[in-house]
Structures are given as C-alpha cells and as structure tokens.
CSV table of C-alpha atoms in Angstrom, one decimal:
chain,number,residue,atom,x,y,z
A,9,UNK,CA,94.3,335.5,117.5
A,10,UNK,CA,98.0,336.1,118.1
A,11,UNK,CA,100.3,335.5,121.1
A,12,UNK,CA,99.8,336.5,124.7
A,13,UNK,CA,102.0,339.4,125.8
A,14,UNK,CA,102.6,341.1,129.1
A,15,UNK,CA,102.5,344.9,129.1
A,16,UNK,CA,103.9,347.0,132.0
A,17,UNK,CA,103.4,350.8,131.6
A,18,UNK,CA,104.9,353.2,130.9
A,19,UNK,CA,105.3,351.6,127.5
A,20,UNK,CA,108.3,352.2,125.3
A,21,UNK,CA,108.3,352.7,121.5
A,22,UNK,CA,109.9,349.3,120.9
A,23,UNK,CA,107.2,347.5,123.0
A,24,UNK,CA,104.4,349.3,121.2
A,25,UNK,CA,105.9,348.5,117.8
A,26,UNK,CA,106.2,344.8,118.7
A,27,UNK,CA,102.4,344.6,119.1
A,28,UNK,CA,100.2,343.3,116.2
A,29,UNK,CA,96.5,343.5,115.8
A,30,UNK,CA,94.9,340.4,117.3
A,31,UNK,CA,97.6,339.9,120.0
A,32,UNK,CA,96.2,339.1,123.4
A,33,UNK,CA,97.8,341.2,126.2
A,34,UNK,CA,97.8,341.3,130.0
A,35,UNK,CA,98.4,344.8,131.4
A,36,UNK,CA,100.0,345.2,134.8
A,37,UNK,CA,100.9,348.4,136.6
A,38,UNK,CA,99.5,351.9,136.7
A,39,UNK,CA,97.0,353.1,134.1
A,40,UNK,CA,94.6,356.1,134.1
A,41,UNK,CA,90.9,356.2,133.7
A,42,UNK,CA,89.4,359.0,131.5
A,43,UNK,CA,86.3,359.3,129.4
A,44,UNK,CA,84.4,362.1,127.5
A,45,UNK,CA,84.6,365.2,129.8
A,46,UNK,CA,88.1,364.4,131.1
A,47,UNK,CA,89.4,364.1,127.5
A,48,UNK,CA,87.8,367.4,126.6
A,49,UNK,CA,89.5,369.0,129.6
A,50,UNK,CA,92.9,367.4,129.0
A,51,UNK,CA,92.8,368.7,125.4
A,52,UNK,CA,92.0,372.2,126.5
A,53,UNK,CA,95.1,372.1,128.8
A,54,UNK,CA,97.2,370.8,125.9
A,55,UNK,CA,95.9,373.5,123.6
A,56,UNK,CA,96.6,376.2,126.3
A,57,UNK,CA,100.1,374.7,126.8
A,58,UNK,CA,99.4,374.0,130.5
A,59,UNK,CA,100.5,371.2,132.7
A,60,UNK,CA,98.5,368.0,132.7
A,61,UNK,CA,97.3,366.2,135.9
A,62,UNK,CA,98.8,362.9,134.7
A,63,UNK,CA,102.2,361.9,133.1
A,64,UNK,CA,101.3,361.1,129.5
A,65,UNK,CA,104.7,359.8,128.4
A,66,UNK,CA,104.3,356.1,127.8
A,67,UNK,CA,100.9,356.1,129.5
A,68,UNK,CA,97.9,353.9,129.1
A,69,UNK,CA,94.4,355.4,129.4
A,70,UNK,CA,91.4,353.3,130.1
A,71,UNK,CA,88.0,354.6,128.9
A,72,UNK,CA,86.0,353.8,132.0
A,73,UNK,CA,83.5,355.4,134.3
A,74,UNK,CA,83.2,352.9,137.2
A,75,UNK,CA,80.3,352.4,139.6
A,76,UNK,CA,80.9,353.6,143.2
A,77,UNK,CA,83.0,351.2,145.3
A,78,UNK,CA,81.2,349.5,148.2
A,79,UNK,CA,82.9,350.0,151.6
A,80,UNK,CA,85.9,347.7,151.6
A,81,UNK,CA,86.1,347.4,147.9
A,82,UNK,CA,88.7,349.1,145.7
A,83,UNK,CA,86.2,350.0,142.9
A,84,UNK,CA,82.8,348.9,141.5
A,85,UNK,CA,82.1,347.5,138.1
A,86,UNK,CA,84.7,348.8,135.7
A,87,UNK,CA,84.3,347.8,132.1
A,88,UNK,CA,85.1,349.8,129.0
A,89,UNK,CA,83.0,352.5,127.4
A,90,UNK,CA,82.6,353.1,123.6
A,91,UNK,CA,86.0,354.2,122.3
A,92,UNK,CA,84.9,356.2,119.2
A,93,UNK,CA,83.5,359.0,121.4
A,94,UNK,CA,87.2,359.8,122.3
A,95,UNK,CA,88.3,359.9,118.6
A,96,UNK,CA,88.2,363.7,118.5
A,97,UNK,CA,90.6,364.0,121.5
A,98,UNK,CA,92.9,361.0,121.5
A,99,UNK,CA,95.2,362.1,118.7
A,100,UNK,CA,96.3,365.2,120.7
A,101,UNK,CA,97.1,363.0,123.7
A,102,UNK,CA,99.0,360.5,121.5
A,103,UNK,CA,101.0,363.4,120.1
A,104,UNK,CA,101.8,364.3,123.8
A,105,UNK,CA,103.2,360.8,124.6
A,106,UNK,CA,100.1,358.5,125.2
A,107,UNK,CA,101.0,355.0,124.1
A,108,UNK,CA,97.9,352.9,124.6
A,109,UNK,CA,94.2,353.2,125.1
A,110,UNK,CA,91.8,350.6,126.4
A,111,UNK,CA,88.1,350.7,125.3
A,112,UNK,CA,85.5,348.9,123.3
A,113,UNK,CA,84.5,349.1,119.7
A,114,UNK,CA,85.8,350.9,116.6
A,115,UNK,CA,88.2,353.9,116.1
A,116,UNK,CA,88.1,356.4,113.4
A,117,UNK,CA,90.6,357.1,110.5
A,118,UNK,CA,92.3,360.1,112.1
A,119,UNK,CA,93.0,358.1,115.3
A,120,UNK,CA,94.4,355.2,113.3
A,121,UNK,CA,96.7,357.6,111.5
A,122,UNK,CA,97.9,359.0,114.8
A,123,UNK,CA,98.7,355.4,116.0
A,124,UNK,CA,100.9,355.0,113.0
A,125,UNK,CA,102.6,358.4,113.1
A,126,UNK,CA,103.5,358.4,116.8
A,127,UNK,CA,103.7,354.7,117.5
A,128,UNK,CA,100.7,353.9,119.8
A,129,UNK,CA,98.0,351.1,120.0
A,130,UNK,CA,94.4,350.8,120.8
A,131,UNK,CA,93.4,347.8,123.0
A,132,UNK,CA,89.9,346.4,123.3
A,133,UNK,CA,88.6,344.6,126.4
A,134,UNK,CA,85.2,343.0,127.0
A,135,UNK,CA,82.3,345.4,127.0
A,136,UNK,CA,79.7,344.6,129.6
A,137,UNK,CA,82.0,342.5,131.7
A,138,UNK,CA,82.4,345.2,134.4
A,139,UNK,CA,82.3,342.8,137.4
A,140,UNK,CA,84.8,340.4,135.9
A,141,UNK,CA,87.3,343.2,134.9
A,142,UNK,CA,87.1,344.9,138.3
A,143,UNK,CA,88.8,341.9,139.8
A,144,UNK,CA,92.0,343.0,137.9
A,145,UNK,CA,92.0,346.5,139.5
A,146,UNK,CA,93.8,346.3,142.9
A,147,UNK,CA,94.0,350.0,143.7
A,148,UNK,CA,92.2,353.2,142.6
A,149,UNK,CA,92.7,356.8,143.5
A,150,UNK,CA,91.1,360.0,142.0
A,151,UNK,CA,93.9,362.3,140.8
A,152,UNK,CA,91.9,364.9,138.9
A,153,UNK,CA,88.4,366.3,138.3
A,154,UNK,CA,86.8,364.7,141.4
A,155,UNK,CA,83.7,366.8,140.7
A,156,UNK,CA,83.1,364.7,137.6
A,157,UNK,CA,82.2,361.7,139.7
A,158,UNK,CA,82.4,358.6,137.6
A,159,UNK,CA,84.1,360.6,134.9
A,160,UNK,CA,87.0,361.8,137.2
A,161,UNK,CA,90.5,360.8,136.2
A,162,UNK,CA,91.7,357.9,138.4
A,163,UNK,CA,95.1,356.2,138.8
A,164,UNK,CA,94.3,352.5,138.7
A,165,UNK,CA,96.8,349.7,139.6
A,166,UNK,CA,95.9,346.7,137.5
A,167,UNK,CA,97.1,343.2,137.5
A,168,UNK,CA,96.9,341.0,134.4
A,169,UNK,CA,94.2,343.2,132.9
A,170,UNK,CA,93.1,341.3,129.8
A,171,UNK,CA,92.8,343.0,126.4
A,172,UNK,CA,93.4,342.4,122.7
A,173,UNK,CA,95.3,344.6,120.3
A,174,UNK,CA,92.4,346.0,118.3
A,175,UNK,CA,94.4,348.6,116.3
A,176,UNK,CA,98.2,348.3,116.0
A,177,UNK,CA,100.8,351.0,115.1
A,178,UNK,CA,101.0,349.7,111.5
A,179,UNK,CA,97.5,350.4,110.4
A,180,UNK,CA,96.1,347.0,111.1
A,181,UNK,CA,92.7,346.3,112.8
A,182,UNK,CA,91.3,343.2,114.4
A,183,UNK,CA,87.8,344.1,113.2
A,184,UNK,CA,86.3,343.2,109.9
A,185,UNK,CA,84.9,346.8,109.3
B,21,UNK,CA,39.5,352.2,144.5
B,22,UNK,CA,42.5,350.5,146.0
B,23,UNK,CA,45.2,352.8,147.5
B,24,UNK,CA,48.9,351.8,147.5
B,25,UNK,CA,51.3,353.7,149.8
B,26,UNK,CA,53.8,356.0,148.2
B,27,UNK,CA,56.6,354.3,150.2
B,28,UNK,CA,55.5,350.9,149.1
B,29,UNK,CA,55.9,351.9,145.4
B,30,UNK,CA,59.2,353.7,146.0
B,31,UNK,CA,60.6,350.7,147.9
B,32,UNK,CA,59.6,348.3,145.2
B,33,UNK,CA,61.2,350.5,142.5
B,34,UNK,CA,64.4,350.7,144.7
B,35,UNK,CA,64.6,346.9,144.9
B,36,UNK,CA,63.9,346.5,141.2
B,37,UNK,CA,66.7,348.9,140.2
B,38,UNK,CA,69.2,347.0,142.4
B,39,UNK,CA,68.1,343.6,141.3
B,40,UNK,CA,68.2,344.6,137.6
B,41,UNK,CA,71.8,345.7,137.8
B,42,UNK,CA,73.1,342.7,139.7
B,43,UNK,CA,71.1,339.8,138.4
B,44,UNK,CA,71.1,338.9,134.7
B,45,UNK,CA,67.7,337.4,133.9
B,46,UNK,CA,67.5,333.6,133.5
B,47,UNK,CA,66.4,333.8,129.9
B,48,UNK,CA,69.4,335.9,129.0
B,49,UNK,CA,71.8,333.5,130.8
B,50,UNK,CA,70.2,330.6,129.0
B,51,UNK,CA,70.6,332.3,125.6
B,52,UNK,CA,74.3,333.1,126.3
B,53,UNK,CA,74.9,329.5,127.4
B,54,UNK,CA,73.2,328.0,124.3
B,55,UNK,CA,75.1,330.4,122.1
B,56,UNK,CA,78.4,329.4,123.8
B,57,UNK,CA,77.6,325.8,123.1
B,58,UNK,CA,76.7,326.3,119.4
B,59,UNK,CA,79.4,328.8,118.5
B,60,UNK,CA,81.8,327.4,115.7
B,61,UNK,CA,84.3,330.1,116.6
B,62,UNK,CA,86.3,329.1,119.8
B,63,UNK,CA,87.3,332.7,120.6
B,64,UNK,CA,83.6,333.8,120.4
B,65,UNK,CA,82.6,330.9,122.7
B,66,UNK,CA,85.3,332.0,125.1
B,67,UNK,CA,83.9,335.6,125.2
B,68,UNK,CA,80.4,334.3,125.8
B,69,UNK,CA,81.6,332.1,128.7
B,70,UNK,CA,83.3,335.1,130.2
B,71,UNK,CA,80.0,337.0,130.0
B,72,UNK,CA,78.4,334.1,131.9
B,73,UNK,CA,81.2,334.2,134.4
B,74,UNK,CA,80.7,338.0,134.7
B,75,UNK,CA,77.1,337.4,135.6
B,76,UNK,CA,78.0,334.9,138.3
B,77,UNK,CA,80.6,337.2,139.8
B,78,UNK,CA,78.1,340.1,139.8
B,79,UNK,CA,75.6,338.1,141.8
B,80,UNK,CA,78.1,336.4,144.2
B,81,UNK,CA,80.3,339.4,144.9
B,82,UNK,CA,77.7,342.2,144.6
B,83,UNK,CA,79.4,344.1,141.8
B,84,UNK,CA,77.1,345.5,139.1
B,85,UNK,CA,77.0,343.5,135.9
B,86,UNK,CA,78.2,346.6,134.0
B,87,UNK,CA,79.6,350.0,135.1
B,88,UNK,CA,76.9,351.6,132.9
B,89,UNK,CA,73.9,351.0,135.1
B,90,UNK,CA,71.9,352.9,132.7
B,91,UNK,CA,69.0,355.3,132.5
B,92,UNK,CA,66.1,353.8,134.6
B,93,UNK,CA,63.4,353.2,132.1
B,94,UNK,CA,60.2,352.3,134.0
B,95,UNK,CA,57.2,350.7,132.4
B,96,UNK,CA,54.0,351.0,134.5
B,97,UNK,CA,50.8,349.2,133.9
B,98,UNK,CA,48.4,350.8,136.3
B,99,UNK,CA,45.0,349.2,137.0
B,100,UNK,CA,42.2,351.7,136.6
B,101,UNK,CA,41.1,351.0,140.1
B,102,UNK,CA,44.4,351.6,141.9
B,103,UNK,CA,45.8,354.9,143.0
B,104,UNK,CA,48.8,356.3,145.1
B,105,UNK,CA,48.3,357.1,148.8
B,106,UNK,CA,50.6,360.1,149.2
B,107,UNK,CA,52.8,360.4,152.3
B,108,UNK,CA,51.8,362.7,155.2
B,109,UNK,CA,52.5,366.3,154.3
B,110,UNK,CA,52.9,365.6,150.6
B,111,UNK,CA,49.3,365.2,149.5
B,112,UNK,CA,50.1,366.2,145.9
B,113,UNK,CA,52.8,363.5,145.4
B,114,UNK,CA,52.2,361.4,142.3
B,115,UNK,CA,53.0,357.9,141.1
B,116,UNK,CA,55.9,359.5,139.1
B,117,UNK,CA,57.3,361.1,142.3
B,118,UNK,CA,57.2,357.7,144.0
B,119,UNK,CA,59.0,356.1,141.1
B,120,UNK,CA,61.7,358.8,141.0
B,121,UNK,CA,62.1,358.5,144.8
B,122,UNK,CA,62.7,354.7,144.4
B,123,UNK,CA,65.2,355.2,141.5
B,124,UNK,CA,67.2,357.8,143.6
B,125,UNK,CA,67.4,355.5,146.6
B,126,UNK,CA,68.0,352.4,144.6
B,127,UNK,CA,70.9,353.9,142.7
B,128,UNK,CA,72.4,355.3,146.0
B,129,UNK,CA,71.9,352.2,148.2
B,130,UNK,CA,72.9,349.8,145.4
B,131,UNK,CA,76.2,351.6,144.6
B,132,UNK,CA,75.0,352.1,141.1
B,133,UNK,CA,76.4,354.8,138.7
B,134,UNK,CA,74.4,357.9,138.3
B,135,UNK,CA,74.4,358.7,134.6
B,136,UNK,CA,71.8,361.4,134.1
B,137,UNK,CA,72.5,365.0,133.3
B,138,UNK,CA,69.9,367.7,134.0
B,139,UNK,CA,70.3,369.4,130.6
B,140,UNK,CA,71.3,367.6,127.4
B,141,UNK,CA,73.2,370.5,125.8
B,142,UNK,CA,73.8,373.3,128.3
B,143,UNK,CA,76.6,372.3,130.8
B,144,UNK,CA,75.4,368.7,131.2
B,145,UNK,CA,75.4,368.7,135.0
B,146,UNK,CA,74.9,365.3,136.6
B,147,UNK,CA,71.7,365.2,138.7
B,148,UNK,CA,73.5,363.0,141.2
B,149,UNK,CA,70.5,360.7,141.7
B,150,UNK,CA,70.0,359.0,138.3
B,151,UNK,CA,66.6,360.8,138.1
B,152,UNK,CA,64.4,361.6,136.4
B,153,UNK,CA,63.5,358.2,135.3
B,154,UNK,CA,62.0,357.7,131.8
B,155,UNK,CA,58.4,356.6,132.6
B,156,UNK,CA,56.0,354.9,130.2
B,157,UNK,CA,52.6,354.5,131.8
B,158,UNK,CA,49.5,352.7,130.5
B,159,UNK,CA,46.1,352.2,132.2
B,160,UNK,CA,44.8,348.6,132.3
B,161,UNK,CA,41.7,347.0,133.9
B,162,UNK,CA,41.9,345.9,137.5
B,163,UNK,CA,43.5,347.1,140.7
B,164,UNK,CA,47.1,346.0,140.4
B,165,UNK,CA,50.2,348.0,139.7
B,166,UNK,CA,52.8,346.3,137.4
B,167,UNK,CA,56.2,348.0,137.6
B,168,UNK,CA,59.1,347.1,135.3
B,169,UNK,CA,62.6,348.7,135.6
B,170,UNK,CA,64.9,348.4,132.6
B,171,UNK,CA,68.5,349.7,133.2
B,172,UNK,CA,69.3,350.8,129.7
B,173,UNK,CA,72.9,351.5,128.9
B,174,UNK,CA,74.0,354.5,126.8
B,175,UNK,CA,76.4,352.6,124.4
B,176,UNK,CA,73.6,350.5,122.8
B,177,UNK,CA,70.9,353.1,123.0
B,178,UNK,CA,73.2,355.4,121.0
B,179,UNK,CA,73.0,352.9,118.1
B,180,UNK,CA,69.2,352.7,118.0
B,181,UNK,CA,67.6,354.1,114.9
B,182,UNK,CA,64.2,355.2,113.3
B,183,UNK,CA,63.2,355.3,109.7
B,184,UNK,CA,59.9,356.2,108.0
B,185,UNK,CA,59.3,353.7,105.0
B,186,UNK,CA,56.9,354.2,102.2
B,187,UNK,CA,53.6,352.4,102.9
B,188,UNK,CA,54.3,350.3,99.7
B,189,UNK,CA,57.6,349.0,101.0
B,190,UNK,CA,58.2,345.3,100.8
B,191,UNK,CA,59.1,343.2,103.8
B,192,UNK,CA,62.6,342.6,102.3
B,193,UNK,CA,63.4,346.4,102.4
B,194,UNK,CA,62.6,346.5,106.1
B,195,UNK,CA,64.7,343.4,106.8
B,196,UNK,CA,67.7,344.8,104.9
B,197,UNK,CA,67.5,348.1,106.8
B,198,UNK,CA,67.2,346.4,110.3
B,199,UNK,CA,70.2,344.2,109.4
B,200,UNK,CA,72.1,347.4,108.4
B,201,UNK,CA,71.2,349.1,111.7
B,202,UNK,CA,72.6,346.1,113.6
B,203,UNK,CA,75.8,346.0,111.4
B,204,UNK,CA,76.3,349.7,112.0
B,205,UNK,CA,75.9,349.2,115.8
B,206,UNK,CA,78.8,346.8,115.5
B,207,UNK,CA,81.4,346.3,118.2
B,208,UNK,CA,80.6,349.6,119.8
B,209,UNK,CA,77.2,348.5,121.3
B,210,UNK,CA,78.4,345.3,123.0
B,211,UNK,CA,77.1,342.4,120.9
B,212,UNK,CA,75.6,339.9,121.1
B,213,UNK,CA,72.5,342.1,121.1
B,214,UNK,CA,68.9,341.7,121.8
B,215,UNK,CA,67.1,343.6,119.0
B,216,UNK,CA,63.8,345.2,119.5
B,217,UNK,CA,61.8,346.2,116.4
B,218,UNK,CA,58.7,348.5,116.5
B,219,UNK,CA,56.7,348.6,113.3
B,220,UNK,CA,53.7,350.8,112.8
B,221,UNK,CA,51.9,353.4,115.0
B,222,UNK,CA,53.4,356.8,114.4
B,223,UNK,CA,56.9,358.3,114.8
B,224,UNK,CA,57.1,358.0,118.6
B,225,UNK,CA,54.9,354.9,119.1
B,226,UNK,CA,57.2,352.8,116.8
B,227,UNK,CA,60.2,353.8,119.0
B,228,UNK,CA,58.3,352.9,122.2
B,229,UNK,CA,57.3,349.6,120.7
B,230,UNK,CA,60.9,348.8,119.8
B,231,UNK,CA,61.8,349.2,123.4
B,232,UNK,CA,58.8,347.4,124.8
B,233,UNK,CA,59.6,344.5,122.5
B,234,UNK,CA,62.8,344.0,124.6
B,235,UNK,CA,60.7,343.1,127.7
B,236,UNK,CA,59.5,339.8,126.1
B,237,UNK,CA,61.1,336.5,127.3
B,238,UNK,CA,63.9,335.8,124.8
B,239,UNK,CA,62.6,332.3,124.2
B,240,UNK,CA,59.2,333.5,123.1
B,241,UNK,CA,58.3,334.3,119.5
B,242,UNK,CA,55.6,336.8,118.4
B,243,UNK,CA,52.2,335.3,118.8
B,244,UNK,CA,51.4,336.4,115.2
B,245,UNK,CA,52.7,333.8,112.7
B,246,UNK,CA,53.7,336.4,110.1
B,247,UNK,CA,55.8,338.4,112.7
B,248,UNK,CA,57.2,335.2,114.3
B,249,UNK,CA,58.6,334.3,110.9
B,250,UNK,CA,59.9,337.8,110.4
B,251,UNK,CA,61.7,337.5,113.8
B,252,UNK,CA,63.3,334.2,112.7
B,253,UNK,CA,64.4,335.6,109.3
B,254,UNK,CA,65.9,338.7,111.0
B,255,UNK,CA,67.8,336.7,113.5
B,256,UNK,CA,69.3,334.4,110.8
B,257,UNK,CA,70.2,337.4,108.7
B,258,UNK,CA,71.7,339.3,111.6
B,259,UNK,CA,73.8,336.3,112.7
B,260,UNK,CA,74.9,335.8,109.2
B,261,UNK,CA,76.8,339.1,109.5
B,262,UNK,CA,79.5,337.3,111.4
B,263,UNK,CA,80.0,340.3,113.7
B,264,UNK,CA,80.0,338.0,116.8
B,265,UNK,CA,80.5,338.7,120.5
B,266,UNK,CA,82.3,342.1,120.9
B,267,UNK,CA,82.5,342.4,117.2
B,268,UNK,CA,85.5,340.1,117.0
B,269,UNK,CA,83.8,337.5,114.8
B,270,UNK,CA,81.5,334.6,115.4
B,271,UNK,CA,78.0,333.2,114.8
B,272,UNK,CA,76.4,335.1,117.7
B,273,UNK,CA,75.7,338.7,116.8
B,274,UNK,CA,72.2,338.7,118.3
B,275,UNK,CA,70.6,336.5,121.0
B,276,UNK,CA,67.0,337.3,119.9
B,277,UNK,CA,65.0,339.6,117.7
B,278,UNK,CA,61.6,340.7,118.9
B,279,UNK,CA,59.0,342.6,116.9
B,280,UNK,CA,56.0,344.5,118.2
B,281,UNK,CA,53.5,346.2,115.9
B,282,UNK,CA,50.6,348.7,115.9
B,283,UNK,CA,48.0,350.0,113.4
B,284,UNK,CA,49.2,353.0,111.4
B,285,UNK,CA,48.3,355.8,108.9
B,286,UNK,CA,47.6,354.8,105.3
B,287,UNK,CA,50.5,357.1,104.2
B,288,UNK,CA,53.0,355.7,106.8
B,289,UNK,CA,55.2,352.7,107.6
B,290,UNK,CA,57.3,353.7,110.6
B,291,UNK,CA,60.0,351.3,111.8
B,292,UNK,CA,62.3,351.7,114.8
B,293,UNK,CA,65.1,349.5,116.0
B,294,UNK,CA,66.2,349.5,119.6
B,295,UNK,CA,69.6,348.0,120.1
B,296,UNK,CA,70.1,346.3,123.5
B,297,UNK,CA,73.5,345.0,124.7
B,298,UNK,CA,74.0,341.5,126.1
B,299,UNK,CA,73.7,343.0,129.5
B,300,UNK,CA,69.9,342.9,129.1
B,301,UNK,CA,68.8,344.1,132.5
B,302,UNK,CA,65.2,344.3,133.6
B,303,UNK,CA,63.0,343.3,136.5
B,304,UNK,CA,59.3,343.4,137.1
B,305,UNK,CA,57.1,343.4,140.2
B,306,UNK,CA,53.3,343.4,140.7
B,307,UNK,CA,51.8,345.3,143.6
C-alpha cells in the first residue's frame, strides 16, 4: 500500500498523474453514479455528437446502483458494482474528459490503454460494504435517466469516500492478475 | 391435510427477504472474525474488519448490507400434508403466487433494490417488484412448510460455472478446475467467497446442488468423510491462491467450501460451482 491522498473532483491531469497503483485515496466533492445502461446511453450520445447530461471534464464516475433511500436518509446501501462490465464504454468517456472511475474488480486491456493515453485512473472500493460506504455520501440527486431507477445517473456529494488506486495512468495495477 | 393461509406465507416471505438483506448470519460473521484474526496480511485483516463493521451498521442503521439485494431465490420444503388456503376471490392462487406476493412486498417495504428484468434480451425492462422469484420446491413428509430466502447478488452469480467431466476423471482434475473457477472469479465477485460445489445428478441438478450447498452452516463439514476431506482440500487450495479479500492479496480467499452430491449416469460426471460473495444472505422460517 502507498500513501493516503485526498482527491477533490474535478481532477486535473497533474493530480491524476501523481497517483500510483496501491495509493489509498479519500474522495470529497461531487461525483456521478452510472452503471451499465447509463454508460450505454452516454456512449450513444457521444457517438451522435450530442450534449451529455453531466460535465465529464475532470469527472469521477462511481459504478453504483443504490438501494432506495428510506425517508430522512440521503441514499440507501451504495457499494460498487463489477467494473469490467463498463470496459466497453469507459474508454469513450475517458476520451471525453473522464478522469477517474470507482468500482470493484479488474479492468480490461483496452481500458488500461485509455488510462495511459488520456491520463486517468481506476479506483477500487470495498465490494459488499454498501452500508459502510453510504455513510460517506451526504447528498444525492438524480440528474438523468430517472426511469432507470437504481441505474439512473445521480450527482453524489461525497466526503472522505475511501478507495485505492487499482490501475494508475502508467499501466500499473494493484492486482496480481 | 393442513391448510396455511396465503397471507401467512406471503408475510413470512416478506419478513425473510428483509431480514436476509439487513442481518448477516452469525456463522458468516464468525467466519469473517476468525479470518480477520488469522490473516497474516494486515491490509486483508483491515478489509475483513470493515466488512464486520458494515454488517453492524446495516443492522443498527437499517441500511442493506449491500446495494445488490439480489434475486430472491426461494427454497421450499413442502410437507406432503400441507397446502395453501387461497385468499377470498382468488381460489386458484398457488404457493408460488404467495411467495411472489411476499417478495414484492418485502422488497418494497424493506427499501431493497429491485433487480429483475422481465425479459433477458429484449429491452430488459425492470419488473419493479423484484419478482418473479426463483423457486426450488421439494416435497417432504409431514405437514410443515420450510421456507428459505437467499438474496443472491449478480456479481458473484455471474462467475459461477458448470463443466461436464469424463466419468473416469480423477479427483485431482476436479479440484484443479474448481480452484481455477475461483481464481477466475477473482476480485470481481467480492471475495472472500463461500463456494458451493454440486457433483453428480445431471446438467441442471448439479447446478442446483451447488446453490443448495450454500445453505449449510459454514462451520459444518459434509457428513460423508470422503467429501468432508474434499471440502478441506479445496479450501486449502483456494486460500493458497493468495487472492484475498477484494482480490487485493491475503490468506482469506474463501470462508468455506461446501460440496453436495447426487447419483449420476454411468457416462457422466457433472460438476457445478456456485460462487457466493462474502455478503452471504439467507434466512429460513418453518410454518
């Protein structure tokens, strides 16, 4: 494990390039939730040259589909889903400015090439710790695709959201694959 | 014949769905605590302790253990002398209808995520109720109804595998393949795992056995000496992978391996591996 670093999106190139696989990070600020269907739709918009429902420049996307919030709560359980399902879509988002993703598990070769080429990172957080991680989310608002329910795109305000740099922008991985 | 009211069955299933998603079973908590104690890798022990903390928070603050509250897989052991008493005006309502009614209300009232789409390929529209449940029903002697709800997450189910071996295969070939299935599941499927192995029967029975195996208490070995040893061997080999909690390295890749078997055809040796994440959620009630 490396050093603990604080990340405040939107992320700059220099911040991203300072991160090494194995670094522990705490993310604070606005991030966006998106998983399978939202990724598919965002890529269709990019391919069609249309405007996106979120600002991608320097953005952090969290692969999560939370449980419904109870009355008085901000969000329900909100842990990461399997990252590799987004492998087919993430490189196009990275080419459009996305700087970091948060998920669980491995990423494919093409994705790792995109991290190097454009300067972006993939962060891993604890899969199956949805209750624990939800404590770090202090506000949540659906900003697109409300009809997708749990899969809608949400703007999440996070405080000290814990993660580890799983894949850095130099081709290194924290996993022994 | 004993009759149990439709509403009683639905209400029981509702409670089981909610309890399963908020309360990690004691045997799983004990296995996580034991693993945290014995881990030689401090980071891995740290992750295991955070999973225990997650379970405590889920219980205390009524937040589901995991945002993937799963498909509701319902195992039914129905006594031959018990039947459903349908509600007024719905005289054709079945046990399966009662179970699905309970799942729908449990996932709604429990603030659980609805993760079922009506069609697997065409449009994938969410049913909005987490139904239909997957129901496995067996008939047993007596007049009791035993209901078990397993909330099975998609991430680990996606890594489960089946393989048909030659009937002359050696035990070592099967061990090597099961270990490879676990290695391939890797960080994606939320280790440390509970690994269910079904050996024998036919194509579909081996798969069902691999899932049923997960229902056993984690501290219990197979009652058959040969398979109890196989479970021990598999667990040692799997933990020797070094994958560890979250795939970030460590001694704890699996908490338990449980094998269930059935007689099979002379030409066949079917083997199925059901991968279960550490959020091993299941609850049982007997009516």
